[in-house]
Short mmCIF file of C-alpha atoms and ligand atoms in Angstrom, two decimals:
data_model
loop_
_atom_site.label_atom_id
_atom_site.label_comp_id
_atom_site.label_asym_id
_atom_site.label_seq_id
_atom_site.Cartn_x
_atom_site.Cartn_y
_atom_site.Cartn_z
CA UNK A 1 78.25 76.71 98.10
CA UNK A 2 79.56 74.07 100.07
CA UNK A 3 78.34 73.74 103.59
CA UNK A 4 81.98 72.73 105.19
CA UNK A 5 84.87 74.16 103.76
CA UNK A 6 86.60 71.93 101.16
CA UNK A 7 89.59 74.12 100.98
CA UNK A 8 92.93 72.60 102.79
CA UNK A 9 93.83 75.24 105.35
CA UNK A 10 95.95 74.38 108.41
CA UNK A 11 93.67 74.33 111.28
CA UNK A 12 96.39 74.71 113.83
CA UNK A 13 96.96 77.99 112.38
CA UNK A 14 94.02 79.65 112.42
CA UNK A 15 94.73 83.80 112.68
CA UNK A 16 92.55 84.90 115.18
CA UNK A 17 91.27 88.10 114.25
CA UNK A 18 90.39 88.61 110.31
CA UNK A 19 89.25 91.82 109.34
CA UNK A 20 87.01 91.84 105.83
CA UNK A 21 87.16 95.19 103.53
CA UNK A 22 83.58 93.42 101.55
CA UNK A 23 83.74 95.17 98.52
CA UNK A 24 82.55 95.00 94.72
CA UNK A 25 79.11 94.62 95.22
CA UNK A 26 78.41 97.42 93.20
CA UNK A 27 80.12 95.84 90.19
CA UNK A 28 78.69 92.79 91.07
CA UNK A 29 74.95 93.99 90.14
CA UNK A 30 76.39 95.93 87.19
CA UNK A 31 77.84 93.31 85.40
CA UNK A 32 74.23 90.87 85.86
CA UNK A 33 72.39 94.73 84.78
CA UNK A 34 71.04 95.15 88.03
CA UNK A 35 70.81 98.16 90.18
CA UNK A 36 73.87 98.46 92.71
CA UNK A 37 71.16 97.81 95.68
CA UNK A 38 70.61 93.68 94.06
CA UNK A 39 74.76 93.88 94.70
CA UNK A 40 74.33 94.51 98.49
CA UNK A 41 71.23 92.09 98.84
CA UNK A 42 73.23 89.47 96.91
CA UNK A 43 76.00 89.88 99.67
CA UNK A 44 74.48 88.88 102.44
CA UNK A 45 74.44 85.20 101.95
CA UNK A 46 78.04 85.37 101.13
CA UNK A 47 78.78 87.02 104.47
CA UNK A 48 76.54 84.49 106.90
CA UNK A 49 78.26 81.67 104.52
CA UNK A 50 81.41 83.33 106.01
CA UNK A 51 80.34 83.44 108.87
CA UNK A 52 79.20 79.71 109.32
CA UNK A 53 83.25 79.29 107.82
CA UNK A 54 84.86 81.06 110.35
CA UNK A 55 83.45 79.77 113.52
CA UNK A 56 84.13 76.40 111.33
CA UNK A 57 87.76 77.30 111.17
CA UNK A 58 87.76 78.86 115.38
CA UNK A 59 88.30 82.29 114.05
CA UNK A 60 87.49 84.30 117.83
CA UNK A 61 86.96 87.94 116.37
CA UNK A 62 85.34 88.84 113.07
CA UNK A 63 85.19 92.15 111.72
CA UNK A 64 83.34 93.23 108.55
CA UNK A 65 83.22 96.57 107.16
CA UNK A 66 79.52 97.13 106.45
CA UNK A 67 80.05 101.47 105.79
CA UNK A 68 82.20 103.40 105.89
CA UNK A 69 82.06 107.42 107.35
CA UNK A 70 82.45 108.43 103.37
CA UNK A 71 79.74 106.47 102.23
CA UNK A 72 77.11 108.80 103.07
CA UNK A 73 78.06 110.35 99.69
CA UNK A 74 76.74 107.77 97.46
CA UNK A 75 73.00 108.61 96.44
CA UNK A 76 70.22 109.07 98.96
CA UNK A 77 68.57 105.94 97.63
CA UNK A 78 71.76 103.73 97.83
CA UNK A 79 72.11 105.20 101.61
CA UNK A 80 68.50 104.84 102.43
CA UNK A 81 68.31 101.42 101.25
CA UNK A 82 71.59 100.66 103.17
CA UNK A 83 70.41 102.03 106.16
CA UNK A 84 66.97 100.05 105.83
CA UNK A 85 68.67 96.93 104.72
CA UNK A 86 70.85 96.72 107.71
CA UNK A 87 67.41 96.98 110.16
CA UNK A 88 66.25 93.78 108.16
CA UNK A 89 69.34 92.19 108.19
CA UNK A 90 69.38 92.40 111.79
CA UNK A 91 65.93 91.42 112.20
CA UNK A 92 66.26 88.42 109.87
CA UNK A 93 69.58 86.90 111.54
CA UNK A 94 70.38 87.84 114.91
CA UNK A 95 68.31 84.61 115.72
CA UNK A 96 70.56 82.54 114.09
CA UNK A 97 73.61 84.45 114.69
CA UNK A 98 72.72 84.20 118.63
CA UNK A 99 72.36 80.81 118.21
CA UNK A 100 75.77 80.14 116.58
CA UNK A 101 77.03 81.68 120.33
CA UNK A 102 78.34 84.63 118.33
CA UNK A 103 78.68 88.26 120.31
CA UNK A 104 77.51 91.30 117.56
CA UNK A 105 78.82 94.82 118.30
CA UNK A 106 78.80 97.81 116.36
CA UNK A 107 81.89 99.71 116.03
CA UNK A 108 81.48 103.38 114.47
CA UNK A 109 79.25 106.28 115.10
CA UNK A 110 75.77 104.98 115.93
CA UNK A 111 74.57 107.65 117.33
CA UNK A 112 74.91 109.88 114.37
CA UNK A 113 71.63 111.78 113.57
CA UNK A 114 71.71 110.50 110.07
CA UNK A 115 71.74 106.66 111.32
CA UNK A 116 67.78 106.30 111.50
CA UNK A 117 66.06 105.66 115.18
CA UNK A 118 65.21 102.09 114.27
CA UNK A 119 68.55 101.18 112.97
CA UNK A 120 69.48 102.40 116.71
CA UNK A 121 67.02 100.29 117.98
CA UNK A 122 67.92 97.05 116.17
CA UNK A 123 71.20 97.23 116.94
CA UNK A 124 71.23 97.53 120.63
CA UNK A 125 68.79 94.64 120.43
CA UNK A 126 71.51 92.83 118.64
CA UNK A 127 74.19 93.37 121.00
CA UNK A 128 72.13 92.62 124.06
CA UNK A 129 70.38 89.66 122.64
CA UNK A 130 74.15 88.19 122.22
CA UNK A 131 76.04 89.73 124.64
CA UNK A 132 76.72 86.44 126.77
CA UNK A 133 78.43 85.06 123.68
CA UNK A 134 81.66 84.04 123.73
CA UNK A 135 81.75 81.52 120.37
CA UNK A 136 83.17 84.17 118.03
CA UNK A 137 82.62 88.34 118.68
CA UNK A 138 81.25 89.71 115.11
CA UNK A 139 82.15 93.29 114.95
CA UNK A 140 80.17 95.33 112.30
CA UNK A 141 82.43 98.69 111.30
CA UNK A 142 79.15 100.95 110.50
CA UNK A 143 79.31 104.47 110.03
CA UNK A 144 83.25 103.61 110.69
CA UNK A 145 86.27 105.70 110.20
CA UNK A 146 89.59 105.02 111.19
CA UNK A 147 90.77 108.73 111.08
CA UNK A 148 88.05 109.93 113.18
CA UNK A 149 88.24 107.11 115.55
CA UNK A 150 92.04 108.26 116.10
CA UNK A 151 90.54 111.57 116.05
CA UNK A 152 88.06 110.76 118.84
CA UNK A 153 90.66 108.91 120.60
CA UNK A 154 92.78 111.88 120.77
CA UNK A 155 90.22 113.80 121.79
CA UNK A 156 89.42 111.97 124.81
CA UNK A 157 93.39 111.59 125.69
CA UNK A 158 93.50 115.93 126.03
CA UNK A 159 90.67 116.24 127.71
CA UNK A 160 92.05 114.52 130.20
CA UNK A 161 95.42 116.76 129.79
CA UNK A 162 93.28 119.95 130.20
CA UNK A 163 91.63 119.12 133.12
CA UNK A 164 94.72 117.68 135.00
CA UNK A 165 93.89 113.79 135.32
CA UNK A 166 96.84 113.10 133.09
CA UNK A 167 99.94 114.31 131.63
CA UNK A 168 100.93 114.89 128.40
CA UNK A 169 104.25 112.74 129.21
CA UNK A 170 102.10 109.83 130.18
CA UNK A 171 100.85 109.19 127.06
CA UNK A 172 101.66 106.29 124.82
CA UNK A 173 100.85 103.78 122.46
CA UNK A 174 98.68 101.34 124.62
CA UNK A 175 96.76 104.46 126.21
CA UNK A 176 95.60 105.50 122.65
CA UNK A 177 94.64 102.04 122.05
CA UNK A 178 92.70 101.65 124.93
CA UNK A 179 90.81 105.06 123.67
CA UNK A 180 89.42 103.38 120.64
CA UNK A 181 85.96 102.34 120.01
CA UNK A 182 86.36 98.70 121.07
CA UNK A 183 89.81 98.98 123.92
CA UNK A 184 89.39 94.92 124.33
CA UNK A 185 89.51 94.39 120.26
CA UNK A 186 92.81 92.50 119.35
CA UNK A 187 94.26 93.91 116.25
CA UNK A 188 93.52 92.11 113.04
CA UNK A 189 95.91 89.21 112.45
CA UNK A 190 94.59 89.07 108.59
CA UNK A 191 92.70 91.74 106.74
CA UNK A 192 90.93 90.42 103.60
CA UNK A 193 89.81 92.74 100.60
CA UNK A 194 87.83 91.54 97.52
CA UNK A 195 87.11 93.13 94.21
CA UNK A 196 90.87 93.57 93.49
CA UNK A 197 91.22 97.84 95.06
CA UNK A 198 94.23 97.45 96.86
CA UNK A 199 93.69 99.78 99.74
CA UNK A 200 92.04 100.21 103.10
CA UNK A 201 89.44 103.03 102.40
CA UNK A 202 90.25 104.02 106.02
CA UNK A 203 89.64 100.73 107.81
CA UNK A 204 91.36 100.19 111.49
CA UNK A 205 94.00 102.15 110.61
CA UNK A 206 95.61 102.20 113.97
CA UNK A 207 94.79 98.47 114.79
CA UNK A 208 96.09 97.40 111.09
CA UNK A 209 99.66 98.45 111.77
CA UNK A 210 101.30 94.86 111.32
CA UNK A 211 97.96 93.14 110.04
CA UNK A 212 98.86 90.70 107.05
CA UNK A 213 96.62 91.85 103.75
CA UNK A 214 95.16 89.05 101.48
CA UNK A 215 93.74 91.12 98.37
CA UNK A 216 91.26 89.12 96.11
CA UNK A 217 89.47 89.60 92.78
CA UNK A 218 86.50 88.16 93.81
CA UNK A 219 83.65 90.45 94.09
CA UNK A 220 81.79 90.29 97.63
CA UNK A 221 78.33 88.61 96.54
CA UNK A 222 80.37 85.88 95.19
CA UNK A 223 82.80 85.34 98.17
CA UNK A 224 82.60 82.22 100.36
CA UNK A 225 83.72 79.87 103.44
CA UNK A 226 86.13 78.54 100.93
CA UNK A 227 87.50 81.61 99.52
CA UNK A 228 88.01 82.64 103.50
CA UNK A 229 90.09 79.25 104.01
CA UNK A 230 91.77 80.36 101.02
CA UNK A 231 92.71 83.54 102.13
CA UNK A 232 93.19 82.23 105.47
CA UNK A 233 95.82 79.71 103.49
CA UNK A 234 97.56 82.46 102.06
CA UNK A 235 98.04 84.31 105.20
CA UNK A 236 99.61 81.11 106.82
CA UNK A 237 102.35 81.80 104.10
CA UNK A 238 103.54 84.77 105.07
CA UNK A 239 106.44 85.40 107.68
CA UNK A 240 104.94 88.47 110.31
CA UNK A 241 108.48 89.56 111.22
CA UNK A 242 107.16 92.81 113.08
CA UNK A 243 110.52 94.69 112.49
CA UNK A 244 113.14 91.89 113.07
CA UNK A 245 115.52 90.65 110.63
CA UNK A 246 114.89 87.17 108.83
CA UNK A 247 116.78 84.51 110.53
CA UNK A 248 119.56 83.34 107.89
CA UNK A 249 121.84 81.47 110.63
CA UNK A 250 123.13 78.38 109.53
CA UNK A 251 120.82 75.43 111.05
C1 LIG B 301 80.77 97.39 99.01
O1 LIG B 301 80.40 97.31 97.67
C2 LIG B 301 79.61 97.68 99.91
C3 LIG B 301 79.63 99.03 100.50
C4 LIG B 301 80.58 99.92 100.38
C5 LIG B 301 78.47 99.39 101.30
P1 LIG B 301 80.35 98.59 96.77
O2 LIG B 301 78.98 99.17 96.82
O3 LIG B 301 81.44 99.53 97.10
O4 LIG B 301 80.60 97.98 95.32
P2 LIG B 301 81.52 98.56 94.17
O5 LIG B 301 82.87 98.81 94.75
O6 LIG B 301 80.85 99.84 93.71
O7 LIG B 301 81.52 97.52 93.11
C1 LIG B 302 85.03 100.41 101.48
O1 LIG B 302 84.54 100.26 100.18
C2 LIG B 302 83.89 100.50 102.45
C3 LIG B 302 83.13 99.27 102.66
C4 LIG B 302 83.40 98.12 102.14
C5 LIG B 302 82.00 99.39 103.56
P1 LIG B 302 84.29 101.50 99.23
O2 LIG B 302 83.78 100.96 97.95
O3 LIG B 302 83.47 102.52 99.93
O4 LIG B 302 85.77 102.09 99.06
P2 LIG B 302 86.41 102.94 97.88
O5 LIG B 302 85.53 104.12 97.63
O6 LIG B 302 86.49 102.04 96.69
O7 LIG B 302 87.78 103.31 98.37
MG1 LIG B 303 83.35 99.72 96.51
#
């Protein structure tokens, strides 16, 4: 690994929000004949490698999707080790990552009984410890969803209905927006996914509506600053028409 990105990217272009589905580390371990748990400790110097690129590049927001709300099904050792590997992660690099001026929030549903008390802890610690920062905001989707954010969202929205502080007629787009987890969150420009699965596995569904995707083969533990640029290169391809028609006029 490099430790400036040797990729050419155009730096004037720079998307400001990338969203990262980090997948395949699984696979990763399989293929080397080690247990699935080697595959997530082998991806966390690909992520703070990503990390370094993107406040390289001036990427503002930075969201990685850590676990999701249906990964509680795996095996109680691959959760418990998750779970326990996200307490030292946090312990070993929010240091570093406060020091890099970079703001960490959670996103999901930390307060879920099955998220242990010190995982809590750590992460409040986290977010305090950096909340001044205004480098790049890091946003870890943990225990994330994007149907039962919407679901939350919506849930907040009729409360309000029922007990007469707002009407149903009132409601719209921006209002459910602002209901979400994180209401100041721009929406992804770019959302990245490695290990070639070409879907979102319920990742900011609302907030992905006219992100671009950039789908790599790359499995996460091997993923780098340069593969971001790359990524970042392809999505500076694309034309984000948002509905509207390609202009064809004559020039
Ligand atoms: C992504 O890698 C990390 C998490 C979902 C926590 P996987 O563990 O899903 O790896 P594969 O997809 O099985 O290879
Ligand atoms: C998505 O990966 C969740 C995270 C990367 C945290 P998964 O490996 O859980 O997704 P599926 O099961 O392949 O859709
Ligand atoms: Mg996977």
């Amino acid at each position: 690994m490099a430790d400036y990105i040797t990729v050419d990217v155009d730096r004037d272009a720079i998307p400001r929000h990338v969203g990262i589905i980090m997948d395949g580390n699984g696979r990763w371990a399989n293929a080397r004949d080690l247990h699935r748990t080697q595959g997530h400790a082998a991806g966390e110097p690909a992520l703070f490698d990503v990390v370094h690129g993107a406040l390289e590049l001036g990427v503002k927001w930075l969201t990685v999707y850590t676990f999701s709300t249906e990964n509680w099904d795996r095996d109680e050792f691959e959760v418990s080790f998750l779970m326990q590997f996200n307490v030292d992660l946090l312990e070993r690099r929010r240091d570093e990552l406060n020091e890099l001026g970079v703001r960490v929030i959670f996103m999901g549903d930390i307060e879920d009984d099955r998220v242990p008390e010190i995982l809590r802890d750590r992460i409040h610690s986290a977010e305090e410890l950096t909340s001044d920062n205004t480098t790049m905001t890091m946003v870890f989707a943990f225990n994330y969803g994007g149907r039962v954010e919407i679901v939350d969202a919506v849930r907040h929205i009729a409360a309000a209905v029922a007990n007469g502080s707002l009407s149903a007629d009132d409601i719209d787009e921006s209002m459910l927006s602002r209901n979400l987890y994180l209401a100041d969150m721009p929406d992804p420009d770019l959302i990245i996914r490695t290990s070639g699965e070409h879907r979102t596995s319920n990742f900011l569904l609302w907030q992905a509506a006219y992100s671009e995707y950039v789908f790599t083969s790359v499995l996460w533990p091997d993923f780098d600053r340069d593969e971001l640029a790359r990524c970042i290169s392809e999505y500076q391809q694309r034309d984000r028409r948002y509905g509207g028609a390609v202009d064809r006029s004559p020039t």
